[in-house]
Amino acid sequence: MAWSISPTLCLAPWIFYSSSQISSSSSLCAVSSLCLSRSRSNGTIYKHSFSFPSVSKKLQKLPLSLSSFSTKRLVPRAAEYKFPDPIPEFADAETEKFRDHLVKKLSKKDVYGESLQEVIGVCTEIFSTFLHTEYGGPGTLLVIPFIDMADTVNERGLPGGPQAARAAIKWAQDHVDKDWKEWNGGDSN
């Protein structure tokens, strides 16, 4: 599935009481945040929220009465950006490049022995699944599939899981986004 980004302005009323003042005087504290969410093919939904405290501190200093405005007027609907869906042809081509790189890189190490092809197969399968289901261009390369690679190699009792995952993520960071831009004529995101 694709990532979606939704920048939002979240408003939360806080009422302050002083010991000498029983009536409530209100001030509004605004917190600016960026919310990210993505859903995986297995139904798991990941949500991440990032706040920007420097904006909050500046907005906190503005005294506003809660009764003097409507929150509907102050909170415009935030624009939502959706990353493009994965491109199967790109995923196939990139998986081949990835596999070729792993064969060259991992065959130089004595760690794998006769398990080399099986380790490469595990990493390639996980990477291919990620490219076909979740990668939607620059900004959507995640660390999760590379963690899955190391874990799966280790769970199957194969040698060199962390080393294979490291080689995989290093190659992906250096090539995938650049190759996506070339594939799409340089006019991506």
CSV table of C-alpha atoms in Angstrom, one decimal:
chain,number,residue,atom,x,y,z
A,1,MET,CA,0.0,0.0,0.0
A,2,ALA,CA,1.0,3.6,-0.3
A,3,TRP,CA,2.0,6.1,2.3
A,4,SER,CA,-0.1,9.2,2.8
A,5,ILE,CA,1.0,12.4,4.4
A,6,SER,CA,-1.4,14.7,6.1
A,7,PRO,CA,-0.1,18.0,7.5
A,8,THR,CA,-2.5,19.2,10.2
A,9,LEU,CA,-2.9,22.0,12.6
A,10,CYS,CA,-4.3,20.5,15.8
A,11,LEU,CA,-6.0,22.9,18.2
A,12,ALA,CA,-6.4,21.9,21.9
A,13,PRO,CA,-8.1,24.2,24.4
A,14,TRP,CA,-6.4,24.6,27.8
A,15,ILE,CA,-8.1,26.5,30.5
A,16,PHE,CA,-6.0,28.2,33.1
A,17,TYR,CA,-7.2,29.1,36.6
A,18,SER,CA,-5.4,31.4,39.0
A,19,SER,CA,-6.0,31.3,42.7
A,20,SER,CA,-7.4,34.8,42.7
A,21,GLN,CA,-9.6,34.3,39.8
A,22,ILE,CA,-12.5,31.8,39.9
A,23,SER,CA,-13.9,32.6,36.4
A,24,SER,CA,-12.1,30.8,33.7
A,25,SER,CA,-10.0,32.8,31.3
A,26,SER,CA,-9.1,30.8,28.2
A,27,SER,CA,-6.1,30.7,26.1
A,28,LEU,CA,-5.7,28.4,23.1
A,29,CYS,CA,-2.6,26.3,22.6
A,30,ALA,CA,-2.0,25.3,19.0
A,31,VAL,CA,0.2,22.4,18.2
A,32,SER,CA,1.4,22.0,14.6
A,33,SER,CA,2.1,18.5,13.6
A,34,LEU,CA,2.6,16.2,10.6
A,35,CYS,CA,0.8,12.9,10.6
A,36,LEU,CA,2.0,9.9,8.4
A,37,SER,CA,0.2,6.7,8.0
A,38,ARG,CA,0.7,3.6,5.8
A,39,SER,CA,-1.0,0.2,5.7
A,40,ARG,CA,0.8,-3.0,4.8
A,41,SER,CA,-0.6,-5.8,2.7
A,42,ASN,CA,-1.2,-7.9,5.9
A,43,GLY,CA,-3.6,-5.2,7.2
A,44,THR,CA,-1.2,-3.6,9.7
A,45,ILE,CA,-1.5,0.2,9.8
A,46,TYR,CA,1.5,2.3,10.9
A,47,LYS,CA,0.8,5.8,12.0
A,48,HIS,CA,3.6,8.3,12.8
A,49,SER,CA,3.1,11.9,14.1
A,50,PHE,CA,5.7,14.6,14.3
A,51,SER,CA,5.1,17.8,16.2
A,52,PHE,CA,6.9,21.1,15.8
A,53,PRO,CA,7.2,22.7,19.3
A,54,SER,CA,8.8,26.0,18.1
A,55,VAL,CA,5.5,26.7,16.3
A,56,SER,CA,3.5,25.7,19.4
A,57,LYS,CA,5.4,28.1,21.7
A,58,LYS,CA,4.8,31.1,19.4
A,59,LEU,CA,1.1,30.3,19.1
A,60,GLN,CA,0.8,29.8,22.9
A,61,LYS,CA,1.6,33.4,23.5
A,62,LEU,CA,-1.6,34.5,21.6
A,63,PRO,CA,-4.4,34.9,24.1
A,64,LEU,CA,-7.7,33.9,22.5
A,65,SER,CA,-11.1,33.5,24.1
A,66,LEU,CA,-12.7,30.1,23.2
A,67,SER,CA,-16.1,31.7,22.8
A,68,SER,CA,-14.9,34.4,20.3
A,69,PHE,CA,-14.4,32.0,17.4
A,70,SER,CA,-15.4,28.8,15.8
A,71,THR,CA,-12.8,26.1,15.5
A,72,LYS,CA,-14.2,25.2,12.2
A,73,ARG,CA,-13.2,28.6,10.8
A,74,LEU,CA,-9.6,28.3,12.2
A,75,VAL,CA,-8.7,24.8,11.1
A,76,PRO,CA,-8.7,24.5,7.4
A,77,ARG,CA,-8.9,21.0,5.9
A,78,ALA,CA,-5.3,20.0,5.4
A,79,ALA,CA,-4.2,18.9,2.0
A,80,GLU,CA,-3.2,15.2,1.8
A,81,TYR,CA,-0.4,14.0,-0.4
A,82,LYS,CA,-0.5,10.4,-1.7
A,83,PHE,CA,2.6,8.8,-2.9
A,84,PRO,CA,2.3,7.0,-6.3
A,85,ASP,CA,1.4,3.3,-6.3
A,86,PRO,CA,4.3,0.8,-6.9
A,87,ILE,CA,5.2,0.1,-10.6
A,88,PRO,CA,5.5,-3.7,-11.2
A,89,GLU,CA,7.9,-3.3,-14.1
A,90,PHE,CA,10.2,-1.0,-12.1
A,91,ALA,CA,10.0,-3.5,-9.2
A,92,ASP,CA,11.0,-6.4,-11.5
A,93,ALA,CA,13.9,-4.5,-13.0
A,94,GLU,CA,15.2,-3.2,-9.7
A,95,THR,CA,14.9,-6.6,-8.1
A,96,GLU,CA,17.2,-8.0,-10.8
A,97,LYS,CA,19.8,-5.3,-10.2
A,98,PHE,CA,19.5,-5.9,-6.4
A,99,ARG,CA,20.0,-9.7,-6.9
A,100,ASP,CA,23.1,-9.1,-9.1
A,101,HIS,CA,24.6,-6.8,-6.5
A,102,LEU,CA,24.0,-9.2,-3.7
A,103,VAL,CA,25.6,-12.1,-5.6
A,104,LYS,CA,28.7,-10.0,-6.3
A,105,LYS,CA,28.9,-8.6,-2.8
A,106,LEU,CA,28.1,-11.6,-0.7
A,107,SER,CA,30.1,-14.1,-2.7
A,108,LYS,CA,33.3,-12.2,-1.6
A,109,LYS,CA,32.7,-13.2,2.0
A,110,ASP,CA,33.5,-16.6,3.4
A,111,VAL,CA,30.6,-16.3,5.9
A,112,TYR,CA,27.9,-17.9,3.8
A,113,GLY,CA,29.5,-21.1,2.4
A,114,GLU,CA,27.0,-23.3,0.7
A,115,SER,CA,24.1,-21.2,2.0
A,116,LEU,CA,24.9,-18.2,-0.2
A,117,GLN,CA,22.2,-18.8,-2.8
A,118,GLU,CA,19.6,-19.4,-0.1
A,119,VAL,CA,20.5,-16.1,1.8
A,120,ILE,CA,20.4,-14.2,-1.5
A,121,GLY,CA,17.0,-15.8,-2.3
A,122,VAL,CA,15.5,-14.7,1.1
A,123,CYS,CA,16.8,-11.2,0.7
A,124,THR,CA,15.7,-10.9,-2.9
A,125,GLU,CA,12.2,-12.2,-2.1
A,126,ILE,CA,11.6,-9.8,0.7
A,127,PHE,CA,13.0,-6.9,-1.3
A,128,SER,CA,10.8,-7.8,-4.3
A,129,THR,CA,7.7,-8.0,-2.2
A,130,PHE,CA,8.4,-4.6,-0.7
A,131,LEU,CA,9.0,-3.0,-4.2
A,132,HIS,CA,5.8,-4.6,-5.6
A,133,THR,CA,3.5,-3.6,-2.7
A,134,GLU,CA,4.9,-0.6,-0.8
A,135,TYR,CA,7.6,1.4,-2.6
A,136,GLY,CA,6.1,4.4,-4.3
A,137,GLY,CA,9.1,6.5,-5.2
A,138,PRO,CA,11.5,8.8,-3.2
A,139,GLY,CA,10.5,9.1,0.4
A,140,THR,CA,9.0,5.6,0.7
A,141,LEU,CA,12.1,3.5,1.1
A,142,LEU,CA,11.7,2.0,4.5
A,143,VAL,CA,14.1,0.1,6.8
A,144,ILE,CA,11.5,-2.5,7.7
A,145,PRO,CA,12.2,-4.9,4.8
A,146,PHE,CA,15.9,-4.9,5.6
A,147,ILE,CA,15.2,-5.7,9.3
A,148,ASP,CA,12.9,-8.5,8.0
A,149,MET,CA,15.8,-9.8,5.9
A,150,ALA,CA,18.2,-10.1,8.8
A,151,ASP,CA,15.5,-11.7,11.0
A,152,THR,CA,14.4,-14.2,8.4
A,153,VAL,CA,17.9,-15.3,7.6
A,154,ASN,CA,18.6,-15.7,11.3
A,155,GLU,CA,15.3,-17.5,11.9
A,156,ARG,CA,16.1,-20.1,9.2
A,157,GLY,CA,19.4,-20.8,10.8
A,158,LEU,CA,21.4,-19.4,7.9
A,159,PRO,CA,24.7,-17.5,8.4
A,160,GLY,CA,25.3,-13.8,8.0
A,161,GLY,CA,21.8,-12.2,8.3
A,162,PRO,CA,23.0,-8.8,9.6
A,163,GLN,CA,25.8,-8.6,7.0
A,164,ALA,CA,23.4,-9.5,4.1
A,165,ALA,CA,20.9,-6.9,5.4
A,166,ARG,CA,23.6,-4.3,5.7
A,167,ALA,CA,24.8,-4.9,2.1
A,168,ALA,CA,21.1,-4.8,0.9
A,169,ILE,CA,20.2,-1.5,2.6
A,170,LYS,CA,23.4,0.2,1.5
A,171,TRP,CA,22.7,-0.7,-2.1
A,172,ALA,CA,19.1,0.3,-1.8
A,173,GLN,CA,19.9,3.7,-0.3
A,174,ASP,CA,22.4,4.4,-3.1
A,175,HIS,CA,20.3,3.2,-6.0
A,176,VAL,CA,16.5,2.8,-5.6
A,177,ASP,CA,15.4,6.4,-5.4
A,178,LYS,CA,17.8,7.4,-8.1
A,179,ASP,CA,16.6,4.6,-10.4
A,180,TRP,CA,13.0,5.5,-9.7
A,181,LYS,CA,13.6,9.0,-10.9
A,182,GLU,CA,15.4,7.8,-14.0
A,183,TRP,CA,12.6,5.3,-14.7
A,184,ASN,CA,10.0,8.0,-14.4
A,185,GLY,CA,11.9,10.6,-16.5
A,186,GLY,CA,13.2,12.6,-13.6
A,187,ASP,CA,9.8,14.2,-12.8
A,188,SER,CA,9.0,12.2,-9.7
A,189,ASN,CA,7.9,13.9,-6.4
